[in-house]
Amino acid sequence: MTDQPQSAIVAEGLTKSFPNVRAVDHLSFDVHAGEIFGLVGPDGAGKTTTLRMLAGIMPPDEGTARVAGCDVVHDPEGAKHHLSYMPQRFGLYEDLTVDENIRFYADLFGVKKAEREDCATQLLQAAGMSEFRKRLAGKLSGGMKQKLGLVCALTHRPKVILLDEPTTGVDPVSRRDFWRILYELAAEGVAILTSTAYLDEAERCHRVALLHQGKLLFCDTPANLKAKLGKGVLSVTSSEPRRLRDQLEHAIGISSLVLTGDGLHIVVDDAARRIPEFEARLNNAHVPFNAIQQVTPTIEDLFVDAVGSGASFHAS
Ligand SMILES: Nc1ncnc2c1ncn2[C@@H]1O[C@H](COP(=O)(O)OP(=O)(O)OP(=O)(O)O)[C@@H](O)[C@H]1O
Ligand SMILES: [Mg+2]
């Protein structure tokens, strides 16, 4: 059907095992042209392994992957022509300048000089890096290095980009620049698959796949994912959060509960009913607390509700 969005990436049943672990377990999803799709999961969830298979640098044990219509196993060169992969540690040359790095990658991808200049000028401007063109890459901040990595990865104007935790450890201003570039690329029809261990970043994607131990837990828009927690999420703070937890963790109606530093986030079956019950319970036990409030669910609430609070995400 012609009115269906065009799938730029299609993964079907992708599976990869290492000697002691099944890193990716029958993973299926697709990413449309113009879409920013987040692969979201804690450390070890299988994000990098998935991206490596899609980039055609690690063969899957089972399953297939197509990028821009090319099978990455049977037609890796075809797929590589259309995609760009920015690994978790992108290989910048620290003793080359910003411009020289861009030139190096443009040559590698066979980009003509005039195209390279236009592209570099536009991207460096979007990245807020126009004045750093002569600076050695080794002398850039962490955030600027990541932005330069993205610029280098984009010199051949790929239809599909695969980014592995591109903003990990990046300062908030550079992260904002980075996301602005991603939105601009998406508006031009580029399909973007980005992994992240920041749950707030998951909320910026058009759609996200939540990964846990190589398996797909959920795949939907952030709004739909949060709507899945129809039950309601409560927030309560206290000067004694551990006593708060001890009192509430076995209360009726709780689906999951996580300590937030100064209190708890609690997923419940029925917020209106449980708030007065929990307040009475805490009052009876003389646990100090501030009023219990119903809050908008976050993707973290959904994740914790599905798999428990053991997973380690990055704090934003
Ligand atoms: N080359 C390898 N050899 C053996 N085990 C591996 C290899 N690569 C990954 N693994 C294991 O596979 C699992 C998934 O790893 P992967 O790197 O894909 O996760 P990730 O989601 O990218 O994690 P991180 O957030 O740490 O980057 C982990 O248990 C990891 O230890
Ligand atoms: Mg990784």
PDB file of C-alpha atoms in Angstrom, residues 12-307:
ATOM      1  CA  GLU A  12      12.975  -9.505  12.008  1.00  0.00           C
ATOM      2  CA  GLY A  13      13.802 -12.035  14.683  1.00  0.00           C
ATOM      3  CA  LEU A  14      17.349 -10.755  15.145  1.00  0.00           C
ATOM      4  CA  THR A  15      19.215 -12.991  17.565  1.00  0.00           C
ATOM      5  CA  LYS A  16      22.833 -13.056  18.749  1.00  0.00           C
ATOM      6  CA  SER A  17      24.429 -15.134  21.480  1.00  0.00           C
ATOM      7  CA  PHE A  18      27.870 -14.935  23.032  1.00  0.00           C
ATOM      8  CA  PRO A  19      29.350 -17.841  25.024  1.00  0.00           C
ATOM      9  CA  ASN A  20      27.638 -16.877  28.272  1.00  0.00           C
ATOM     10  CA  VAL A  21      24.736 -14.741  27.224  1.00  0.00           C
ATOM     11  CA  ARG A  22      22.027 -14.295  24.623  1.00  0.00           C
ATOM     12  CA  ALA A  23      22.678 -10.628  23.926  1.00  0.00           C
ATOM     13  CA  VAL A  24      19.790 -10.134  21.494  1.00  0.00           C
ATOM     14  CA  ASP A  25      16.791 -12.423  21.539  1.00  0.00           C
ATOM     15  CA  HIS A  26      14.417 -12.552  18.549  1.00  0.00           C
ATOM     16  CA  LEU A  27      14.164  -8.814  18.173  1.00  0.00           C
ATOM     17  CA  SER A  28      11.754  -7.398  15.579  1.00  0.00           C
ATOM     18  CA  PHE A  29      10.970  -3.768  14.850  1.00  0.00           C
ATOM     19  CA  ASP A  30      10.981  -1.312  11.991  1.00  0.00           C
ATOM     20  CA  VAL A  31      11.934   2.325  11.605  1.00  0.00           C
ATOM     21  CA  HIS A  32      10.308   4.601   9.043  1.00  0.00           C
ATOM     22  CA  ALA A  33      11.899   7.282   6.924  1.00  0.00           C
ATOM     23  CA  GLY A  34      11.745  10.544   8.886  1.00  0.00           C
ATOM     24  CA  GLU A  35      11.417   8.811  12.217  1.00  0.00           C
ATOM     25  CA  ILE A  36      13.617   9.019  15.310  1.00  0.00           C
ATOM     26  CA  PHE A  37      13.431   5.617  16.903  1.00  0.00           C
ATOM     27  CA  GLY A  38      14.996   5.015  20.311  1.00  0.00           C
ATOM     28  CA  LEU A  39      16.523   1.742  21.387  1.00  0.00           C
ATOM     29  CA  VAL A  40      16.244   2.137  25.121  1.00  0.00           C
ATOM     30  CA  GLY A  41      17.642  -0.107  27.770  1.00  0.00           C
ATOM     31  CA  PRO A  42      19.977  -0.337  30.716  1.00  0.00           C
ATOM     32  CA  ASP A  43      23.632  -1.431  30.530  1.00  0.00           C
ATOM     33  CA  GLY A  44      23.929  -4.822  28.867  1.00  0.00           C
ATOM     34  CA  ALA A  45      20.410  -4.782  27.376  1.00  0.00           C
ATOM     35  CA  GLY A  46      21.747  -5.567  23.893  1.00  0.00           C
ATOM     36  CA  LYS A  47      21.685  -2.126  22.276  1.00  0.00           C
ATOM     37  CA  THR A  48      25.214  -2.150  20.839  1.00  0.00           C
ATOM     38  CA  THR A  49      24.885  -5.733  19.591  1.00  0.00           C
ATOM     39  CA  THR A  50      21.653  -4.826  17.788  1.00  0.00           C
ATOM     40  CA  LEU A  51      23.230  -1.775  16.142  1.00  0.00           C
ATOM     41  CA  ARG A  52      26.298  -3.778  15.092  1.00  0.00           C
ATOM     42  CA  MET A  53      24.096  -6.334  13.386  1.00  0.00           C
ATOM     43  CA  LEU A  54      22.125  -3.605  11.613  1.00  0.00           C
ATOM     44  CA  ALA A  55      25.359  -1.926  10.530  1.00  0.00           C
ATOM     45  CA  GLY A  56      26.447  -5.199   8.938  1.00  0.00           C
ATOM     46  CA  ILE A  57      29.565  -5.585  11.073  1.00  0.00           C
ATOM     47  CA  MET A  58      28.351  -8.521  13.153  1.00  0.00           C
ATOM     48  CA  PRO A  59      26.349 -11.323  11.564  1.00  0.00           C
ATOM     49  CA  PRO A  60      23.200 -12.385  13.419  1.00  0.00           C
ATOM     50  CA  ASP A  61      22.837 -16.017  14.501  1.00  0.00           C
ATOM     51  CA  GLU A  62      19.221 -15.874  13.382  1.00  0.00           C
ATOM     52  CA  GLY A  63      16.892 -13.377  11.810  1.00  0.00           C
ATOM     53  CA  THR A  64      17.217 -10.793   9.088  1.00  0.00           C
ATOM     54  CA  ALA A  65      17.783  -7.073   8.829  1.00  0.00           C
ATOM     55  CA  ARG A  66      17.139  -4.761   5.899  1.00  0.00           C
ATOM     56  CA  VAL A  67      18.416  -1.214   5.646  1.00  0.00           C
ATOM     57  CA  ALA A  68      17.038   0.993   2.849  1.00  0.00           C
ATOM     58  CA  GLY A  69      15.787  -2.185   1.204  1.00  0.00           C
ATOM     59  CA  CYS A  70      19.173  -3.976   1.296  1.00  0.00           C
ATOM     60  CA  ASP A  71      19.699  -7.134   3.308  1.00  0.00           C
ATOM     61  CA  VAL A  72      22.658  -6.363   5.578  1.00  0.00           C
ATOM     62  CA  VAL A  73      23.976  -9.938   5.448  1.00  0.00           C
ATOM     63  CA  HIS A  74      23.545 -10.649   1.738  1.00  0.00           C
ATOM     64  CA  ASP A  75      24.118  -7.146   0.421  1.00  0.00           C
ATOM     65  CA  PRO A  76      26.319  -5.414   3.006  1.00  0.00           C
ATOM     66  CA  GLU A  77      27.819  -3.012   0.484  1.00  0.00           C
ATOM     67  CA  GLY A  78      24.363  -1.922  -0.683  1.00  0.00           C
ATOM     68  CA  ALA A  79      23.274  -1.344   2.895  1.00  0.00           C
ATOM     69  CA  LYS A  80      26.486   0.504   3.812  1.00  0.00           C
ATOM     70  CA  HIS A  81      25.985   2.859   0.898  1.00  0.00           C
ATOM     71  CA  HIS A  82      22.782   4.137   2.527  1.00  0.00           C
ATOM     72  CA  LEU A  83      23.670   4.034   6.192  1.00  0.00           C
ATOM     73  CA  SER A  84      26.020   5.618   8.638  1.00  0.00           C
ATOM     74  CA  TYR A  85      26.926   4.025  11.934  1.00  0.00           C
ATOM     75  CA  MET A  86      28.301   6.058  14.797  1.00  0.00           C
ATOM     76  CA  PRO A  87      29.670   3.585  17.357  1.00  0.00           C
ATOM     77  CA  GLN A  88      29.700   4.200  21.114  1.00  0.00           C
ATOM     78  CA  ARG A  89      33.299   5.365  20.716  1.00  0.00           C
ATOM     79  CA  PHE A  90      33.516   7.085  17.358  1.00  0.00           C
ATOM     80  CA  GLY A  91      36.995   7.120  15.826  1.00  0.00           C
ATOM     81  CA  LEU A  92      37.978  10.759  15.598  1.00  0.00           C
ATOM     82  CA  TYR A  93      41.594  11.598  14.884  1.00  0.00           C
ATOM     83  CA  GLU A  94      42.588  13.698  17.865  1.00  0.00           C
ATOM     84  CA  ASP A  95      45.674  15.130  16.178  1.00  0.00           C
ATOM     85  CA  LEU A  96      43.658  16.339  13.181  1.00  0.00           C
ATOM     86  CA  THR A  97      41.530  19.482  13.202  1.00  0.00           C
ATOM     87  CA  VAL A  98      37.751  19.515  12.984  1.00  0.00           C
ATOM     88  CA  ASP A  99      37.936  20.285   9.247  1.00  0.00           C
ATOM     89  CA  GLU A 100      40.550  17.606   8.640  1.00  0.00           C
ATOM     90  CA  ASN A 101      38.449  14.976  10.381  1.00  0.00           C
ATOM     91  CA  ILE A 102      35.455  15.898   8.234  1.00  0.00           C
ATOM     92  CA  ARG A 103      37.611  15.759   5.107  1.00  0.00           C
ATOM     93  CA  PHE A 104      38.963  12.355   6.128  1.00  0.00           C
ATOM     94  CA  TYR A 105      35.493  10.835   6.523  1.00  0.00           C
ATOM     95  CA  ALA A 106      34.168  12.549   3.406  1.00  0.00           C
ATOM     96  CA  ASP A 107      37.058  11.036   1.397  1.00  0.00           C
ATOM     97  CA  LEU A 108      36.370   7.645   2.953  1.00  0.00           C
ATOM     98  CA  PHE A 109      32.762   7.860   1.793  1.00  0.00           C
ATOM     99  CA  GLY A 110      33.760   9.247  -1.625  1.00  0.00           C
ATOM    100  CA  VAL A 111      32.012  12.596  -1.130  1.00  0.00           C
ATOM    101  CA  LYS A 112      32.909  15.315  -3.650  1.00  0.00           C
ATOM    102  CA  LYS A 113      34.681  18.418  -2.401  1.00  0.00           C
ATOM    103  CA  ALA A 114      31.893  20.921  -3.149  1.00  0.00           C
ATOM    104  CA  GLU A 115      29.226  18.752  -1.523  1.00  0.00           C
ATOM    105  CA  ARG A 116      31.469  18.221   1.465  1.00  0.00           C
ATOM    106  CA  GLU A 117      31.938  21.957   1.969  1.00  0.00           C
ATOM    107  CA  ASP A 118      28.195  22.705   1.842  1.00  0.00           C
ATOM    108  CA  CYS A 119      27.366  19.846   4.127  1.00  0.00           C
ATOM    109  CA  ALA A 120      30.131  20.667   6.636  1.00  0.00           C
ATOM    110  CA  THR A 121      29.208  24.356   6.786  1.00  0.00           C
ATOM    111  CA  GLN A 122      25.548  23.590   7.391  1.00  0.00           C
ATOM    112  CA  LEU A 123      26.130  20.840   9.953  1.00  0.00           C
ATOM    113  CA  LEU A 124      28.841  22.666  11.869  1.00  0.00           C
ATOM    114  CA  GLN A 125      26.560  25.651  12.139  1.00  0.00           C
ATOM    115  CA  ALA A 126      23.703  23.504  13.450  1.00  0.00           C
ATOM    116  CA  ALA A 127      26.144  21.973  15.923  1.00  0.00           C
ATOM    117  CA  GLY A 128      27.243  25.417  17.139  1.00  0.00           C
ATOM    118  CA  MET A 129      30.805  24.573  16.056  1.00  0.00           C
ATOM    119  CA  SER A 130      31.494  26.913  13.127  1.00  0.00           C
ATOM    120  CA  GLU A 131      34.207  28.771  15.004  1.00  0.00           C
ATOM    121  CA  PHE A 132      36.076  25.592  15.953  1.00  0.00           C
ATOM    122  CA  ARG A 133      36.917  24.343  12.468  1.00  0.00           C
ATOM    123  CA  LYS A 134      40.658  24.796  12.938  1.00  0.00           C
ATOM    124  CA  ARG A 135      40.769  23.326  16.429  1.00  0.00           C
ATOM    125  CA  LEU A 136      42.364  19.912  16.994  1.00  0.00           C
ATOM    126  CA  ALA A 137      39.705  17.287  17.726  1.00  0.00           C
ATOM    127  CA  GLY A 138      41.711  16.236  20.795  1.00  0.00           C
ATOM    128  CA  LYS A 139      41.184  19.709  22.247  1.00  0.00           C
ATOM    129  CA  LEU A 140      37.386  19.659  21.972  1.00  0.00           C
ATOM    130  CA  SER A 141      35.043  19.079  24.920  1.00  0.00           C
ATOM    131  CA  GLY A 142      33.315  15.688  25.168  1.00  0.00           C
ATOM    132  CA  GLY A 143      30.066  17.119  23.825  1.00  0.00           C
ATOM    133  CA  MET A 144      31.812  18.761  20.862  1.00  0.00           C
ATOM    134  CA  LYS A 145      33.608  15.529  20.045  1.00  0.00           C
ATOM    135  CA  GLN A 146      30.293  13.709  19.863  1.00  0.00           C
ATOM    136  CA  LYS A 147      28.812  16.427  17.668  1.00  0.00           C
ATOM    137  CA  LEU A 148      31.867  16.269  15.394  1.00  0.00           C
ATOM    138  CA  GLY A 149      31.423  12.485  15.236  1.00  0.00           C
ATOM    139  CA  LEU A 150      27.869  13.038  14.043  1.00  0.00           C
ATOM    140  CA  VAL A 151      28.959  15.594  11.448  1.00  0.00           C
ATOM    141  CA  CYS A 152      31.596  13.151  10.131  1.00  0.00           C
ATOM    142  CA  ALA A 153      29.031  10.345  10.041  1.00  0.00           C
ATOM    143  CA  LEU A 154      26.692  12.532   7.997  1.00  0.00           C
ATOM    144  CA  THR A 155      29.042  13.717   5.264  1.00  0.00           C
ATOM    145  CA  HIS A 156      27.695  11.256   2.690  1.00  0.00           C
ATOM    146  CA  ARG A 157      24.096  12.199   3.471  1.00  0.00           C
ATOM    147  CA  PRO A 158      22.917   8.730   4.475  1.00  0.00           C
ATOM    148  CA  LYS A 159      19.240   7.768   4.434  1.00  0.00           C
ATOM    149  CA  VAL A 160      19.651   5.815   7.649  1.00  0.00           C
ATOM    150  CA  ILE A 161      21.766   6.636  10.665  1.00  0.00           C
ATOM    151  CA  LEU A 162      22.568   4.321  13.531  1.00  0.00           C
ATOM    152  CA  LEU A 163      23.800   6.065  16.662  1.00  0.00           C
ATOM    153  CA  ASP A 164      25.062   4.208  19.718  1.00  0.00           C
ATOM    154  CA  GLU A 165      24.508   6.224  22.892  1.00  0.00           C
ATOM    155  CA  PRO A 166      25.652   9.393  21.127  1.00  0.00           C
ATOM    156  CA  THR A 167      24.984  11.694  24.056  1.00  0.00           C
ATOM    157  CA  THR A 168      26.331   9.657  26.949  1.00  0.00           C
ATOM    158  CA  GLY A 169      28.451  11.934  29.107  1.00  0.00           C
ATOM    159  CA  VAL A 170      27.602  14.968  26.951  1.00  0.00           C
ATOM    160  CA  ASP A 171      26.761  18.307  28.600  1.00  0.00           C
ATOM    161  CA  PRO A 172      23.132  19.506  28.425  1.00  0.00           C
ATOM    162  CA  VAL A 173      23.801  22.297  25.893  1.00  0.00           C
ATOM    163  CA  SER A 174      25.543  19.953  23.469  1.00  0.00           C
ATOM    164  CA  ARG A 175      22.790  17.371  23.984  1.00  0.00           C
ATOM    165  CA  ARG A 176      20.235  19.982  22.973  1.00  0.00           C
ATOM    166  CA  ASP A 177      22.263  20.856  19.837  1.00  0.00           C
ATOM    167  CA  PHE A 178      22.593  17.183  19.078  1.00  0.00           C
ATOM    168  CA  TRP A 179      18.856  16.601  19.300  1.00  0.00           C
ATOM    169  CA  ARG A 180      18.133  19.666  17.208  1.00  0.00           C
ATOM    170  CA  ILE A 181      20.278  18.185  14.429  1.00  0.00           C
ATOM    171  CA  LEU A 182      18.470  14.863  14.744  1.00  0.00           C
ATOM    172  CA  TYR A 183      15.080  16.562  14.380  1.00  0.00           C
ATOM    173  CA  GLU A 184      16.297  18.463  11.309  1.00  0.00           C
ATOM    174  CA  LEU A 185      17.556  15.251   9.729  1.00  0.00           C
ATOM    175  CA  ALA A 186      14.287  13.488  10.478  1.00  0.00           C
ATOM    176  CA  ALA A 187      12.381  16.366   8.877  1.00  0.00           C
ATOM    177  CA  GLU A 188      14.473  15.758   5.738  1.00  0.00           C
ATOM    178  CA  GLY A 189      13.327  12.124   5.742  1.00  0.00           C
ATOM    179  CA  VAL A 190      16.359  10.461   7.319  1.00  0.00           C
ATOM    180  CA  ALA A 191      15.561   7.424   9.474  1.00  0.00           C
ATOM    181  CA  ILE A 192      17.379   7.617  12.792  1.00  0.00           C
ATOM    182  CA  LEU A 193      17.902   4.728  15.150  1.00  0.00           C
ATOM    183  CA  THR A 194      19.581   5.862  18.343  1.00  0.00           C
ATOM    184  CA  SER A 195      20.315   3.897  21.454  1.00  0.00           C
ATOM    185  CA  THR A 196      20.187   5.575  24.810  1.00  0.00           C
ATOM    186  CA  ALA A 197      20.423   4.717  28.459  1.00  0.00           C
ATOM    187  CA  TYR A 198      18.874   8.086  29.379  1.00  0.00           C
ATOM    188  CA  LEU A 199      15.177   7.674  30.004  1.00  0.00           C
ATOM    189  CA  ASP A 200      14.465  11.375  29.531  1.00  0.00           C
ATOM    190  CA  GLU A 201      15.931  11.070  26.031  1.00  0.00           C
ATOM    191  CA  ALA A 202      13.597   8.197  25.287  1.00  0.00           C
ATOM    192  CA  GLU A 203      10.774  10.706  25.644  1.00  0.00           C
ATOM    193  CA  ARG A 204      12.202  12.783  22.795  1.00  0.00           C
ATOM    194  CA  CYS A 205      11.974   9.944  20.263  1.00  0.00           C
ATOM    195  CA  HIS A 206       8.987   9.466  17.968  1.00  0.00           C
ATOM    196  CA  ARG A 207       8.872   5.818  18.971  1.00  0.00           C
ATOM    197  CA  VAL A 208      10.889   3.726  21.365  1.00  0.00           C
ATOM    198  CA  ALA A 209      11.671   0.071  21.859  1.00  0.00           C
ATOM    199  CA  LEU A 210      12.373  -0.843  25.469  1.00  0.00           C
ATOM    200  CA  LEU A 211      14.976  -3.589  25.629  1.00  0.00           C
ATOM    201  CA  HIS A 212      15.770  -5.797  28.581  1.00  0.00           C
ATOM    202  CA  GLN A 213      18.212  -8.731  28.477  1.00  0.00           C
ATOM    203  CA  GLY A 214      18.057  -8.762  24.694  1.00  0.00           C
ATOM    204  CA  LYS A 215      14.273  -8.938  24.536  1.00  0.00           C
ATOM    205  CA  LEU A 216      11.817  -6.323  23.381  1.00  0.00           C
ATOM    206  CA  LEU A 217       9.534  -5.372  26.258  1.00  0.00           C
ATOM    207  CA  PHE A 218       7.476  -2.659  24.555  1.00  0.00           C
ATOM    208  CA  CYS A 219       7.559  -0.737  21.314  1.00  0.00           C
ATOM    209  CA  ASP A 220       5.383   2.330  20.859  1.00  0.00           C
ATOM    210  CA  THR A 221       5.277   6.115  21.043  1.00  0.00           C
ATOM    211  CA  PRO A 222       6.295   7.579  24.421  1.00  0.00           C
ATOM    212  CA  ALA A 223       2.719   8.807  24.964  1.00  0.00           C
ATOM    213  CA  ASN A 224       1.212   5.390  24.258  1.00  0.00           C
ATOM    214  CA  LEU A 225       3.790   3.688  26.446  1.00  0.00           C
ATOM    215  CA  LYS A 226       2.923   5.919  29.356  1.00  0.00           C
ATOM    216  CA  ALA A 227      -0.773   5.370  28.745  1.00  0.00           C
ATOM    217  CA  LYS A 228      -0.117   1.674  29.293  1.00  0.00           C
ATOM    218  CA  LEU A 229       0.366   2.585  32.951  1.00  0.00           C
ATOM    219  CA  GLY A 230      -3.291   3.481  33.143  1.00  0.00           C
ATOM    220  CA  LYS A 231      -3.270   2.478  36.762  1.00  0.00           C
ATOM    221  CA  GLY A 232      -1.696   5.654  38.015  1.00  0.00           C
ATOM    222  CA  VAL A 233       1.597   6.658  39.510  1.00  0.00           C
ATOM    223  CA  LEU A 234       1.913   8.225  42.939  1.00  0.00           C
ATOM    224  CA  SER A 235       4.754  10.288  44.295  1.00  0.00           C
ATOM    225  CA  VAL A 236       5.400  10.769  47.969  1.00  0.00           C
ATOM    226  CA  THR A 237       8.360  12.367  49.721  1.00  0.00           C
ATOM    227  CA  SER A 238       9.542  11.975  53.284  1.00  0.00           C
ATOM    228  CA  SER A 239      12.467  12.833  55.544  1.00  0.00           C
ATOM    229  CA  GLU A 240      12.630   9.064  56.153  1.00  0.00           C
ATOM    230  CA  PRO A 241      12.207   7.461  52.708  1.00  0.00           C
ATOM    231  CA  ARG A 242      13.273   3.998  53.837  1.00  0.00           C
ATOM    232  CA  ARG A 243      10.643   3.859  56.592  1.00  0.00           C
ATOM    233  CA  LEU A 244       8.182   5.078  54.007  1.00  0.00           C
ATOM    234  CA  ARG A 245       9.091   2.197  51.731  1.00  0.00           C
ATOM    235  CA  ASP A 246       8.982  -0.359  54.573  1.00  0.00           C
ATOM    236  CA  GLN A 247       5.458   0.743  55.394  1.00  0.00           C
ATOM    237  CA  LEU A 248       4.124   0.794  51.865  1.00  0.00           C
ATOM    238  CA  GLU A 249       5.877  -1.969  49.962  1.00  0.00           C
ATOM    239  CA  HIS A 250       3.407  -4.644  51.050  1.00  0.00           C
ATOM    240  CA  ALA A 251       0.296  -2.480  50.858  1.00  0.00           C
ATOM    241  CA  ILE A 252      -2.576  -3.697  48.722  1.00  0.00           C
ATOM    242  CA  GLY A 253      -2.906  -2.179  45.237  1.00  0.00           C
ATOM    243  CA  ILE A 254       0.802  -1.643  44.567  1.00  0.00           C
ATOM    244  CA  SER A 255       2.184  -2.907  41.289  1.00  0.00           C
ATOM    245  CA  SER A 256       5.720  -1.577  41.701  1.00  0.00           C
ATOM    246  CA  LEU A 257       7.598   0.882  43.811  1.00  0.00           C
ATOM    247  CA  VAL A 258      10.958   2.611  43.473  1.00  0.00           C
ATOM    248  CA  LEU A 259      12.990   4.792  45.842  1.00  0.00           C
ATOM    249  CA  THR A 260      13.691   8.188  44.294  1.00  0.00           C
ATOM    250  CA  GLY A 261      16.163   9.630  46.793  1.00  0.00           C
ATOM    251  CA  ASP A 262      13.796  11.649  48.927  1.00  0.00           C
ATOM    252  CA  GLY A 263      10.749   9.439  48.549  1.00  0.00           C
ATOM    253  CA  LEU A 264       8.965   6.904  46.408  1.00  0.00           C
ATOM    254  CA  HIS A 265       7.352   6.525  43.006  1.00  0.00           C
ATOM    255  CA  ILE A 266       4.581   3.956  43.264  1.00  0.00           C
ATOM    256  CA  VAL A 267       2.594   2.373  40.446  1.00  0.00           C
ATOM    257  CA  VAL A 268      -0.879   1.521  41.750  1.00  0.00           C
ATOM    258  CA  ASP A 269      -4.081  -0.038  40.454  1.00  0.00           C
ATOM    259  CA  ASP A 270      -6.341   2.880  41.388  1.00  0.00           C
ATOM    260  CA  ALA A 271      -4.818   6.201  42.449  1.00  0.00           C
ATOM    261  CA  ALA A 272      -7.951   7.838  43.883  1.00  0.00           C
ATOM    262  CA  ARG A 273      -8.675   4.854  46.072  1.00  0.00           C
ATOM    263  CA  ARG A 274      -5.118   4.199  47.284  1.00  0.00           C
ATOM    264  CA  ILE A 275      -4.075   7.747  48.235  1.00  0.00           C
ATOM    265  CA  PRO A 276      -6.292   7.955  51.364  1.00  0.00           C
ATOM    266  CA  GLU A 277      -5.524   4.337  52.284  1.00  0.00           C
ATOM    267  CA  PHE A 278      -1.768   4.924  52.113  1.00  0.00           C
ATOM    268  CA  GLU A 279      -1.995   8.215  53.999  1.00  0.00           C
ATOM    269  CA  ALA A 280      -3.921   6.490  56.797  1.00  0.00           C
ATOM    270  CA  ARG A 281      -1.384   3.698  56.916  1.00  0.00           C
ATOM    271  CA  LEU A 282       1.548   6.121  57.189  1.00  0.00           C
ATOM    272  CA  ASN A 283      -0.212   8.218  59.819  1.00  0.00           C
ATOM    273  CA  ASN A 284      -0.917   5.117  61.905  1.00  0.00           C
ATOM    274  CA  ALA A 285       2.735   4.132  61.743  1.00  0.00           C
ATOM    275  CA  HIS A 286       3.857   7.718  62.540  1.00  0.00           C
ATOM    276  CA  VAL A 287       5.990   7.921  59.405  1.00  0.00           C
ATOM    277  CA  PRO A 288       6.553  11.570  58.413  1.00  0.00           C
ATOM    278  CA  PHE A 289       5.550  12.325  54.813  1.00  0.00           C
ATOM    279  CA  ASN A 290       4.369  15.076  52.507  1.00  0.00           C
ATOM    280  CA  ALA A 291       1.005  14.697  50.775  1.00  0.00           C
ATOM    281  CA  ILE A 292       0.786  11.800  48.328  1.00  0.00           C
ATOM    282  CA  GLN A 293       0.268  13.065  44.785  1.00  0.00           C
ATOM    283  CA  GLN A 294      -0.706  11.462  41.531  1.00  0.00           C
ATOM    284  CA  VAL A 295       1.925  12.273  38.907  1.00  0.00           C
ATOM    285  CA  THR A 296       2.280  11.812  35.145  1.00  0.00           C
ATOM    286  CA  PRO A 297       3.910   8.440  34.476  1.00  0.00           C
ATOM    287  CA  THR A 298       7.425   8.392  33.058  1.00  0.00           C
ATOM    288  CA  ILE A 299       8.993   5.744  30.855  1.00  0.00           C
ATOM    289  CA  GLU A 300      11.112   4.788  33.863  1.00  0.00           C
ATOM    290  CA  ASP A 301       7.924   3.985  35.794  1.00  0.00           C
ATOM    291  CA  LEU A 302       6.852   1.705  32.968  1.00  0.00           C
ATOM    292  CA  PHE A 303      10.239   0.010  32.777  1.00  0.00           C
ATOM    293  CA  VAL A 304      10.477  -0.530  36.514  1.00  0.00           C
ATOM    294  CA  ASP A 305       6.911  -1.790  36.600  1.00  0.00           C
ATOM    295  CA  ALA A 306       7.784  -4.348  33.923  1.00  0.00           C
ATOM    296  CA  VAL A 307      11.173  -5.604  35.127  1.00  0.00           C
TER     297      VAL A 307
END
